[in-house]
Coordinates of C-alpha atoms (C1' of nucleotides) in Angstrom, one line a residue:
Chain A
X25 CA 40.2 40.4 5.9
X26 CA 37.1 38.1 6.1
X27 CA 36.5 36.0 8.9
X28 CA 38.2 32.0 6.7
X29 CA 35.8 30.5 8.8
X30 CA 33.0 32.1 7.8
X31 CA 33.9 31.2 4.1
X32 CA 34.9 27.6 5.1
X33 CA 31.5 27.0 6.5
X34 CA 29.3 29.5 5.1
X35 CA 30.5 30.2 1.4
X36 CA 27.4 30.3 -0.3
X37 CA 26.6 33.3 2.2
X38 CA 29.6 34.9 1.9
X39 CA 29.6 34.8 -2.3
X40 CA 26.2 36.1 -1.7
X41 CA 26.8 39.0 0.5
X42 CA 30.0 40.4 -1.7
X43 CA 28.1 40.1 -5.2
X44 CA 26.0 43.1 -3.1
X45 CA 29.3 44.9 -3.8
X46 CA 29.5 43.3 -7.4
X47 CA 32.3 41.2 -6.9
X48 CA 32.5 38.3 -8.5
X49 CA 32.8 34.9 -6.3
X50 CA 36.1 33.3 -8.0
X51 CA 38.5 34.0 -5.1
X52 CA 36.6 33.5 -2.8
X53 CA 36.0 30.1 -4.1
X54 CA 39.3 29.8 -4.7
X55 CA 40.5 31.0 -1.3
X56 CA 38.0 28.1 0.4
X57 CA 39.6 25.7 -1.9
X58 CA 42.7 26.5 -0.6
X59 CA 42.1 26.6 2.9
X60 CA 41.0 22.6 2.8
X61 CA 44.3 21.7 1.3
X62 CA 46.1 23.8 3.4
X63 CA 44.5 22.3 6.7
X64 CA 45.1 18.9 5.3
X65 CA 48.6 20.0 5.0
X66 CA 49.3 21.0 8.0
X67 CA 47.6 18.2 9.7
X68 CA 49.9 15.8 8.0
X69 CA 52.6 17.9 9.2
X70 CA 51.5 18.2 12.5
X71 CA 51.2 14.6 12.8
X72 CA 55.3 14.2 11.9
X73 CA 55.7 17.0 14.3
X74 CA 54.6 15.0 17.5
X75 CA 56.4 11.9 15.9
X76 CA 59.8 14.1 15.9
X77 CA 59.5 15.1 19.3
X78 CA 58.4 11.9 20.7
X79 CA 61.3 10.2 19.4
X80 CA 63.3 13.4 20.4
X81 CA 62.7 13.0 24.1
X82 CA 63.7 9.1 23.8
X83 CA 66.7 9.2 22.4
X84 CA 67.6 12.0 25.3
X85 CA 66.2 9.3 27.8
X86 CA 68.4 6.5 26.1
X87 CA 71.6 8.8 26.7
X88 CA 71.1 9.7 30.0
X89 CA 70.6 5.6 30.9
X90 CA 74.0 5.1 28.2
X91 CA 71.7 3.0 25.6
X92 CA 73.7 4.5 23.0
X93 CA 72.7 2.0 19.9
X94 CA 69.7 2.1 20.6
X95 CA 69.4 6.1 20.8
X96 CA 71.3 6.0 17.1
X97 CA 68.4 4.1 15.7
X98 CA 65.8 6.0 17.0
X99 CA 68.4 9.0 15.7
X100 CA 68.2 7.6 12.1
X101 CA 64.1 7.1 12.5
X102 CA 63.7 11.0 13.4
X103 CA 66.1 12.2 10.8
X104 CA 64.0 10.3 8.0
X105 CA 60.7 12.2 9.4
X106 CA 63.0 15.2 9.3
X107 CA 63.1 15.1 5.4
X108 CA 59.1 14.5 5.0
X109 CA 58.8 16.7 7.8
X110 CA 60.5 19.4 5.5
X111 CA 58.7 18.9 2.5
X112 CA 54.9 18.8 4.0
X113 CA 55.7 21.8 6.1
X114 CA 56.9 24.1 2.9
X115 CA 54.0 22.9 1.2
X116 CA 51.5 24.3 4.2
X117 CA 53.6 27.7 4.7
X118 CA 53.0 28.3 0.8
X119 CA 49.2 27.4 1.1
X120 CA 49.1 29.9 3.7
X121 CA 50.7 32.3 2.0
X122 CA 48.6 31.9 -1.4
X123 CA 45.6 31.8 1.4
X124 CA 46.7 35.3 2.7
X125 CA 47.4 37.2 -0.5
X126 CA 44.4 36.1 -1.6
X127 CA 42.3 37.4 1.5
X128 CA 44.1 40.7 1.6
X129 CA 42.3 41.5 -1.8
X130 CA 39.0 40.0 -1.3
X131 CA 36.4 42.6 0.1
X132 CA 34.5 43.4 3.3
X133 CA 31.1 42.2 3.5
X134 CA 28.3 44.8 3.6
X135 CA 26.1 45.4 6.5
X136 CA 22.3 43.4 5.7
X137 CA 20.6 47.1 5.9
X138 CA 23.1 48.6 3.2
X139 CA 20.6 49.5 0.1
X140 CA 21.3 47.3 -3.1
X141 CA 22.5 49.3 -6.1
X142 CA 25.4 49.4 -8.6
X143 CA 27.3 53.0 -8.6
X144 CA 27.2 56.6 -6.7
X145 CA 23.5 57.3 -8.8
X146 CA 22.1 54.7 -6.8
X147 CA 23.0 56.4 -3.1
X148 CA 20.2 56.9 -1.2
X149 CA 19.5 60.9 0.1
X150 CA 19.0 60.6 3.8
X151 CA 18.5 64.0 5.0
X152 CA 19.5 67.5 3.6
X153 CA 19.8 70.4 5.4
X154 CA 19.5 74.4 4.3
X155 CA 19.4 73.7 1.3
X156 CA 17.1 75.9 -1.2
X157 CA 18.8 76.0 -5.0
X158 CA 16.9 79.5 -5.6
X159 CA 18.0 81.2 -2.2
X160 CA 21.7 81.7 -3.7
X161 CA 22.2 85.5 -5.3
X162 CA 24.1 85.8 -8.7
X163 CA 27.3 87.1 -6.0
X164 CA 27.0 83.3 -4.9
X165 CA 27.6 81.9 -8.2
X166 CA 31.2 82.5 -8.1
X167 CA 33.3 79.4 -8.5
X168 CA 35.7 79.8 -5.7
X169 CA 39.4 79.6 -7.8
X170 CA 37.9 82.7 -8.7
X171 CA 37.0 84.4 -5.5
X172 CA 40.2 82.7 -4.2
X173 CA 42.4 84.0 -7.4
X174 CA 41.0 87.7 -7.5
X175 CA 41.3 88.0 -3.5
X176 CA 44.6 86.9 -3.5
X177 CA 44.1 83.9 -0.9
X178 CA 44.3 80.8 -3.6
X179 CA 47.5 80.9 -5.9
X180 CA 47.4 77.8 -8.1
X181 CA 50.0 78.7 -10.9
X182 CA 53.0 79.3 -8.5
X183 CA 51.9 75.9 -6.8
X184 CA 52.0 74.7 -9.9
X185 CA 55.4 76.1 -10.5
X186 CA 56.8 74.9 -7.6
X187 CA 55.3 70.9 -7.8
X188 CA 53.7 70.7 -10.4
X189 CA 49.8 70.2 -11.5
X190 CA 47.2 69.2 -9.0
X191 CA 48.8 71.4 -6.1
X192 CA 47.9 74.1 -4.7
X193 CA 48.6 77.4 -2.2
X194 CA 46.8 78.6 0.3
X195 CA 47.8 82.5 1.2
X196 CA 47.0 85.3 3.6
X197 CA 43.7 85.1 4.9
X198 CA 42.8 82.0 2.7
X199 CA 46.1 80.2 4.5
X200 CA 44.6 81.3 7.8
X201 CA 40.9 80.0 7.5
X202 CA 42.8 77.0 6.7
X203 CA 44.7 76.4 9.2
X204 CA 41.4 78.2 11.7
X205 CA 39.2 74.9 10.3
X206 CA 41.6 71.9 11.5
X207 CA 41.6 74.0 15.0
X208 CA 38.4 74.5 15.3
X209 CA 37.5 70.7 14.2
X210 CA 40.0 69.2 16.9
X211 CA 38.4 71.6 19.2
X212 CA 35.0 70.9 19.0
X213 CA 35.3 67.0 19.2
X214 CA 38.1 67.2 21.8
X215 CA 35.4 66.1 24.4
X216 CA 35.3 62.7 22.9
X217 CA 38.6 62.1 21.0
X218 CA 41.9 61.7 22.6
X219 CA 44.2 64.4 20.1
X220 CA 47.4 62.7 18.6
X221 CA 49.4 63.8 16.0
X222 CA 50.9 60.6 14.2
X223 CA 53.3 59.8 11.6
X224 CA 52.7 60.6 7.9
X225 CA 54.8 58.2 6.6
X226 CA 54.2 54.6 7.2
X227 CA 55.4 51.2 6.6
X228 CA 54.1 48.6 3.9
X229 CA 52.6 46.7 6.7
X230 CA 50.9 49.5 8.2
X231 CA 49.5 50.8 4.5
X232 CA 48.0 47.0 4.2
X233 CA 46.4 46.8 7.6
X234 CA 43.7 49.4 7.0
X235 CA 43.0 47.5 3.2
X236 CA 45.2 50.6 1.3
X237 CA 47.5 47.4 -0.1
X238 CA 48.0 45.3 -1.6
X239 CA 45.2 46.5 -4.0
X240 CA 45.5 50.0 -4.5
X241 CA 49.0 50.8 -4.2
X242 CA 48.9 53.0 -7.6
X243 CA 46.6 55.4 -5.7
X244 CA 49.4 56.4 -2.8
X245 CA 53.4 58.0 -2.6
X246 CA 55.7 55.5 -2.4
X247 CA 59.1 56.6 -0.7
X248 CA 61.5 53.6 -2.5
X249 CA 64.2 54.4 -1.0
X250 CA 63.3 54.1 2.5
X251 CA 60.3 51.9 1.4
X252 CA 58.0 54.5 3.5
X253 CA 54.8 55.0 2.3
X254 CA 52.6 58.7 2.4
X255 CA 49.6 58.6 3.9
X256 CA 46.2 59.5 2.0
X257 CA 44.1 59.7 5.3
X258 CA 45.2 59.5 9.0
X259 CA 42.9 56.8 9.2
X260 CA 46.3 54.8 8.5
X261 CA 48.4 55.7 11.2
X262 CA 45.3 56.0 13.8
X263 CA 44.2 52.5 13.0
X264 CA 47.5 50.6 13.4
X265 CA 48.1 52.2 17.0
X266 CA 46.5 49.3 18.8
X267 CA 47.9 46.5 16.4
X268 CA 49.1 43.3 17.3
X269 CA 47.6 44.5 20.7
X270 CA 44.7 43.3 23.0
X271 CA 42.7 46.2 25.2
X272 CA 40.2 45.1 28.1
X273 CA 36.8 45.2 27.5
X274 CA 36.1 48.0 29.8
X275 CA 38.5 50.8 28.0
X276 CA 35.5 50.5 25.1
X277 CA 35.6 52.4 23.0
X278 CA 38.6 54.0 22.5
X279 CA 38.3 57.3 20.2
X280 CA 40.9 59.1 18.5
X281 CA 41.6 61.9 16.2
X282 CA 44.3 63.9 14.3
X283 CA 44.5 66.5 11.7
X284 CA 47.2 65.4 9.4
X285 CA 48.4 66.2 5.5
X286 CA 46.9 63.6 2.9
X287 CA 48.3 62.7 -0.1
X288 CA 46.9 60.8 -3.0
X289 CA 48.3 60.2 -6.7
X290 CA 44.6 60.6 -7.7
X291 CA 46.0 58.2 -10.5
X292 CA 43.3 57.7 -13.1
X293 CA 41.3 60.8 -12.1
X294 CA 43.1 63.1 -14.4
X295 CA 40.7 65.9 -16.2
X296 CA 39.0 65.3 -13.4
X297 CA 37.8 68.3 -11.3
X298 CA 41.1 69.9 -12.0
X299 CA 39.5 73.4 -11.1
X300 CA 40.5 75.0 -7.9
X301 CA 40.3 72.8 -4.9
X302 CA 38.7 70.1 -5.7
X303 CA 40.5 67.4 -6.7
X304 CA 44.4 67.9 -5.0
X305 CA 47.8 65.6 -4.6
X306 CA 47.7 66.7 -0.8
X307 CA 45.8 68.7 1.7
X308 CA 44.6 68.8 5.2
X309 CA 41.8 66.8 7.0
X310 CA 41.2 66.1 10.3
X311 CA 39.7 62.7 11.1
X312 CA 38.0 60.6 13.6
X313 CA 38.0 57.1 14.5
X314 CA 37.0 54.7 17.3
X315 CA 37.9 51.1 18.4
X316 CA 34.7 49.1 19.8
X317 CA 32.5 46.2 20.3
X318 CA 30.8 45.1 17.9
X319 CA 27.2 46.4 19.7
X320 CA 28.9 49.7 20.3
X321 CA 29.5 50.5 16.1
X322 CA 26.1 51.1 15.1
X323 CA 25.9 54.1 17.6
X324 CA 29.1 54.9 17.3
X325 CA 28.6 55.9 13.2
X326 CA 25.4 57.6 13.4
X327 CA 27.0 59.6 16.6
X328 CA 30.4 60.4 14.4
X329 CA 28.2 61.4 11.3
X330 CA 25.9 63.3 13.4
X331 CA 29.4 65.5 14.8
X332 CA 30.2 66.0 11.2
X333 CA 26.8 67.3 10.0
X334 CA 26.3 69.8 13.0
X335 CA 29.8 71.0 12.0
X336 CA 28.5 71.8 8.9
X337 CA 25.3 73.9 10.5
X338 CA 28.0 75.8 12.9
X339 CA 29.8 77.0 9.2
X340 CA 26.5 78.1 7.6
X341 CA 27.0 75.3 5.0
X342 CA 24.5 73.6 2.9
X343 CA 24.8 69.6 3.1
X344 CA 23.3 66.3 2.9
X345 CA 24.0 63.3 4.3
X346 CA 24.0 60.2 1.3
X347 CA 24.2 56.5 2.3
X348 CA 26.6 54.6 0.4
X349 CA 24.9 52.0 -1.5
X350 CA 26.4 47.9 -2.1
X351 CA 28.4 49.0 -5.4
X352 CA 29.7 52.2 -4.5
X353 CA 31.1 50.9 -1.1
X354 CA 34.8 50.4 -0.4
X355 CA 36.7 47.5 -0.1
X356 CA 37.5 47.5 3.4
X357 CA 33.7 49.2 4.3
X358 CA 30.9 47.5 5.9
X359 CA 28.9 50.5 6.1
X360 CA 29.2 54.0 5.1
X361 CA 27.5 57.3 5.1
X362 CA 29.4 60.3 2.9
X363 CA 28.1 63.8 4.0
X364 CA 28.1 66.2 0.8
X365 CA 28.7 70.4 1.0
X366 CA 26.5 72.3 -1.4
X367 CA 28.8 74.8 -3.4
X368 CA 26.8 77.3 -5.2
X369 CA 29.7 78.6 -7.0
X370 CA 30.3 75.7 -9.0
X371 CA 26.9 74.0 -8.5
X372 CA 28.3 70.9 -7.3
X373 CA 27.6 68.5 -3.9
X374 CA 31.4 68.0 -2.5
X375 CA 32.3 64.8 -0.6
X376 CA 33.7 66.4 2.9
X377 CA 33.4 63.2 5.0
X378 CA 32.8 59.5 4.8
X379 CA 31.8 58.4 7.9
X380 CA 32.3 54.3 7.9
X381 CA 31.7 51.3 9.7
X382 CA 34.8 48.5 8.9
X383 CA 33.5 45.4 11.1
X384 CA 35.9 43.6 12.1
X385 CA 37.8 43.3 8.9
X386 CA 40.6 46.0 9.5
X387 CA 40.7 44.7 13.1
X388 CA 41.7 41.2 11.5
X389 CA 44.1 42.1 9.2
X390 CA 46.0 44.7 12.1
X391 CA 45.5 42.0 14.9
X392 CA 43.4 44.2 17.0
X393 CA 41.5 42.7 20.0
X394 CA 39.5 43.3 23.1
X395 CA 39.3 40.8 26.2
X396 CA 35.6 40.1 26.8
X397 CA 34.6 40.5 30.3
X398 CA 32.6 37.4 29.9
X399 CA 34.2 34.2 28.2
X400 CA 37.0 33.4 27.5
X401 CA 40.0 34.4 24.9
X402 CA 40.0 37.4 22.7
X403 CA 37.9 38.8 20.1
X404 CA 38.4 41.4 17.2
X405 CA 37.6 44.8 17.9
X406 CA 35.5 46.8 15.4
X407 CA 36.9 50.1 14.2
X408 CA 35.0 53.5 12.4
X409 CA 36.5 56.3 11.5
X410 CA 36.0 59.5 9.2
X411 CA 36.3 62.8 8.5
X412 CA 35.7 65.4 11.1
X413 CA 36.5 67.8 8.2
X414 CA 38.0 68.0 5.2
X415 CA 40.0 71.2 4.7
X416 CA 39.7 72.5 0.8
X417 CA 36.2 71.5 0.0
X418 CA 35.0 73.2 3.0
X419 CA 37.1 75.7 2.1
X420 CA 35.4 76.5 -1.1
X421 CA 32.4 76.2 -0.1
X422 CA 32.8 78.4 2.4
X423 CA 34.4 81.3 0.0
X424 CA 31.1 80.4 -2.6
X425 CA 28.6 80.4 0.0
X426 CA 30.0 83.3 2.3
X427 CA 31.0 85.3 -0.6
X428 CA 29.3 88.7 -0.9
X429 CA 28.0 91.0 -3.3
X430 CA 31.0 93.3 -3.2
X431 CA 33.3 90.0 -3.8
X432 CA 34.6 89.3 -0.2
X433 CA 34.1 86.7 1.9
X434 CA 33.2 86.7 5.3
X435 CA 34.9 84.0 7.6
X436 CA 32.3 82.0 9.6
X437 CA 32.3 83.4 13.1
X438 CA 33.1 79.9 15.0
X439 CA 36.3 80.2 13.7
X440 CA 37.2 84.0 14.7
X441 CA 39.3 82.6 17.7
X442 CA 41.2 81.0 15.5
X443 CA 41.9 83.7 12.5
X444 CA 43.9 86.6 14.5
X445 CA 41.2 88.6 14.3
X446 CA 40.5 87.5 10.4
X447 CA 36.9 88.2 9.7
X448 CA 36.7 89.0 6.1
X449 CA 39.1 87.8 3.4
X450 CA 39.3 90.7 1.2
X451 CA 42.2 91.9 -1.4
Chain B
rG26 C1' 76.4 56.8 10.1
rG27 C1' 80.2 54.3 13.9
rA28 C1' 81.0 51.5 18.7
rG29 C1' 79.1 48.8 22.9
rC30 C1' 75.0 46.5 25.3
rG31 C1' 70.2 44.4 25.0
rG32 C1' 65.1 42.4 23.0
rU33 C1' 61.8 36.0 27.1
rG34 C1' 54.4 35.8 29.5
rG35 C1' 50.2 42.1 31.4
rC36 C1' 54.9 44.0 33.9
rA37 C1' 59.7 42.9 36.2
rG38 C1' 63.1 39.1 35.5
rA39 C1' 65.7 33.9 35.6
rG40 C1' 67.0 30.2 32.0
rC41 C1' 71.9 30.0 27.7
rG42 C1' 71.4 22.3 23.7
rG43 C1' 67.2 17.5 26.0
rA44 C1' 62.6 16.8 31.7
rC45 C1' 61.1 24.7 29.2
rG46 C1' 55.3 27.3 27.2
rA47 C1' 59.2 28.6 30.1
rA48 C1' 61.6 29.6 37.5
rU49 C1' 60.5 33.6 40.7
rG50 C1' 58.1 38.2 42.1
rC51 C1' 54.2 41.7 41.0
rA52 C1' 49.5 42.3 38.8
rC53 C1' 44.9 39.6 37.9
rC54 C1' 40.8 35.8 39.0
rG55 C1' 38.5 32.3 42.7
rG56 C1' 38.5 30.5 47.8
rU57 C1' 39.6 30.4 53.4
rC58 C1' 39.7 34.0 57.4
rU59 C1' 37.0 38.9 58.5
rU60 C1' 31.0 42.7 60.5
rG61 C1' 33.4 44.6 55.8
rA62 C1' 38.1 45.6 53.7
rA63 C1' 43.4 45.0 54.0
rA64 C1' 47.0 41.5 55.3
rA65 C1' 48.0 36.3 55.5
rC66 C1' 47.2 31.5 53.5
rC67 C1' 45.3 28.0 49.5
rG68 C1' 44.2 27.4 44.4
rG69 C1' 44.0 29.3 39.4
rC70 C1' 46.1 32.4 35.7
rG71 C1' 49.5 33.5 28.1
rA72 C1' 48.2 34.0 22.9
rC73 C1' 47.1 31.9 18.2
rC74 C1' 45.7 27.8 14.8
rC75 C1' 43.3 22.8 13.6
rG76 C1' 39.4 19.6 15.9
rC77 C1' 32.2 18.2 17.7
rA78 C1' 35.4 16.4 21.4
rA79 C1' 39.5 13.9 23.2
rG80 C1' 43.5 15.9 21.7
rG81 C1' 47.3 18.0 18.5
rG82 C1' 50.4 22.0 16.6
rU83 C1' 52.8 26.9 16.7
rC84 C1' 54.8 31.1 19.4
rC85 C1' 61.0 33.3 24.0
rG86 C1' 62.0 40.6 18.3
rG87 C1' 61.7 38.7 12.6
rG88 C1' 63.9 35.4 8.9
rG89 C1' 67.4 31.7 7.5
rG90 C1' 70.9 27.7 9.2
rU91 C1' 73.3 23.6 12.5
rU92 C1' 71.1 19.3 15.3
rC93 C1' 67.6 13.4 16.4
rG94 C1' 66.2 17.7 19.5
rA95 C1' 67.1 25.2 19.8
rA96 C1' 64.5 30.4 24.2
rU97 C1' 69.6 28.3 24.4
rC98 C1' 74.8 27.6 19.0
rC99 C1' 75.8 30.2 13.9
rC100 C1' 74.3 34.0 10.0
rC101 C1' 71.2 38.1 8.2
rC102 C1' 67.6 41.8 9.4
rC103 C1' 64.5 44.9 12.6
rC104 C1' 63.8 47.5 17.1
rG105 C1' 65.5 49.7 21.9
rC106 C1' 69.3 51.8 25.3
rU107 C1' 74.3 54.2 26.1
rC108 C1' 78.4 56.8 23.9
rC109 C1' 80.5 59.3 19.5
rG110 C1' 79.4 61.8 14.8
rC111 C1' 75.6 64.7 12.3
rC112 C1' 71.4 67.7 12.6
rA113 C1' 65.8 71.2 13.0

RNA sequence: GGAGCGGUGGCAGAGCGGACGAAUGCACCGGUCUUGAAAACCGGCGACCCGCAAGGGUCCGGGGGUUCGAAUCCCCCCCGCUCCGCCA
């Protein structure tokens, strides 16, 4: 959520910021609008409040001294304030409720450097790295559902079969390099990030703190039943650890990572990259994320995305790093960077991270604070988090870039520890 | 799933219709004392919202209700613990 006080007194800054994102100023006009009724409101109600209890603690005063007719006049006073009481009081919690619904869907700000533009075409290269488009031999221009079907390590019709389109298997050596990558990515960042394995199903409220809800419902599982929702990202579950709670200044910043399944409906991408790995109901990731202050982000996301490119060196992969321009940026971001794989096989650039900045707008919404060492009170963490890698991209990728002229792959050696003595995925 | 007990400030833990935002202890912050520290003593010490401020309001797991007045009484829900059942 924004900051209602910034759009109470700055609204004109605030409608100018978001229309960098391309959205449109009506609610947060409206959402100003109603926060002056709403404080008027409660103001009235406030003022019956200390009426009530003033009369309250007289007519206890007048019983103790046995002034009983006079307590049962002051008695029939307070009961009439009672009813007005009532009415102004419903009238304020429904303001407030109108006020938060509409917050929950209004966007994050962007950060004042974030480059103007309107979709993805407009993201700004930042650096590339190994990356020559005439280096790759004709036994690199494999896609890799075809490396992965003829070696036997990617079986997407019996995933299929089993749950249905936009699944997929993962067998033998291609289940092994797999499961070696999410190792190998909680290893190498384990000198920074305290390792948890959280829950992959979460509650309504947790799905709304990191911005998932009340907007994009459509995109994630939804367990009815038990009202339990899937997550798409362990972003969810890592963010909501600290909410509702307040952490000293001094345990700044506090990092944390997890490999956990994702799922996504993908609802409204379908005939989309349906090839292969691309574009799948669920998979693996591992992600990082960090709680800080505010001067702490800025280093904080170039030192995650930095973590996630050198990744990329360590598995011979080709990648860039693309900052996320005003109209491509997600609701909840501030700032983002998305690092992209080259595939030769399929001669595309693959999303395998998105390393963001949030502000404090997930903080707000999760009731996640620090206590300043300095000052008084509380104030709102900031959180970043992102992918430390995503399994099947890199996985293909790695099977189109490793692939070689005799049609096997040979398994990056970073990640021999990890593969049972698994070097080459061959038939 | 069934039965019993419980959920109060950072923690422990009183209060069980009015003077309670809440005793007390610990922790924490400031001071006295001390060469320094500890101990002792003195003082302070919750969060959130509105307000320039003075000040006001809300919060005793959550939501309803009773009452002039609820941490305290009633109802529903959630969570925890113990026992039973079931189960990887």
């Amino acid at each position: 959520m924004l900051d209602i006080r910034r759009i109470r007194n700055e609204l004109e800054a605030v409608v100018a910021e978001l229309d960098r994102k391309g959205v449109p100023s009506d609610e947060v006009r409206r959402a100003h609008d109603i926060d002056v009724r709403q404080r008027a409101v409660a103001a009235d109600r406030d003022g019956v409040r200390r009426e009530i209890k003033e009369i309250s603690g007289e007519v206890g005063r007048m019983h103790r001294d046995g002034r009983v007719e006079e307590a049962e006049e002051r008695r029939a006073r307070s009961r009439e304030l009672g009813d007005r009481e009532a009415r102004l009081a419903a009238e304020a919690d429904d303001l407030a409720q109108q006020l938060r619904a509409l917050l929950l869907r209004i966007p994050n700000t962007p950060h004042p450097d974030v480059p103007s533009g309107v979709d993805e075409r407009d993201n700004p290269v930042l650096r590339v790295h190994g990356f020559d488009p005439d280096a790759y031999a004709p036994h690199q221009r494999v896609p890799h559902w075809e490396t992965g079907e003829a070696l036997g390590i990617l079986d997407v019709e019996r995933a299929v079969k089993i749950s249905g389109s936009m699944f997929t298997m993962l067998r033998r050596g291609g289940a092994t390099m797999s499961r070696a990558l999410c190792q190998w990515a909680l290893d190498r960042n384990a000198d920074a990030f305290e390792e948890v394995r959280p829950p992959s199903l979460v509650t309504t409220e947790t799905l709304t703190n990191t911005g998932q809800l009340p907007k994009f419902a459509d995109d994630a599982y939804h367990l009815e039943r038990d009202d339990l929702w899937c997550i798409p990202t362990a972003e969810v579950p890592l963010t909501s650890i600290g909410s509702g709670e307040t952490f000293r200044q001094a345990d700044l910043p506090l990092r944390y990572m997890a490999y956990s399944p994702c799922y996504r409906r993908e609802a409204g991408s379908a005939g989309r990259d349906t090839r292969g790995l691309l574009r799948t109901h669920e998979f693996d990731k591992v992600e990082i994320l960090a709680y800080a202050r505010p001067e702490q982000a800025p280093d904080l996301l170039e030192e995650m995305t930095g973590r996630v490119e050198s990744a990329m060196v360590d598995l011979g992969l080709a990648h860039r790093v693309i900052e996320i321009c005003g109209g491509d940026l997600g609701q909840s971001h501030h700032r983002s960077y998305d690092v992209e794989v080259y595939a030769p096989g399929c001669d595309q650039w693959l999303e395998v991270s998105s390393v963001s900045w949030f502000s404090d707008y997930q903080a707000r919404r999760a009731g996640i604070r620090y206590r300043p060492e300095q000052g008084k009170g509380t104030e709102l963490v900031h959180t970043l988090n992102g992918s430390a890698l995503a399994v099947p991209r890199v996985w293909a990728a790695i099977v189109e870039t490793h692939r070689r002229e005799d049609g096997t792959v040979a398994v990056p050696e970073v990640l021999w520890p990890y593969t049972r003595g698994i070097t080459v995925l061959e038939p």
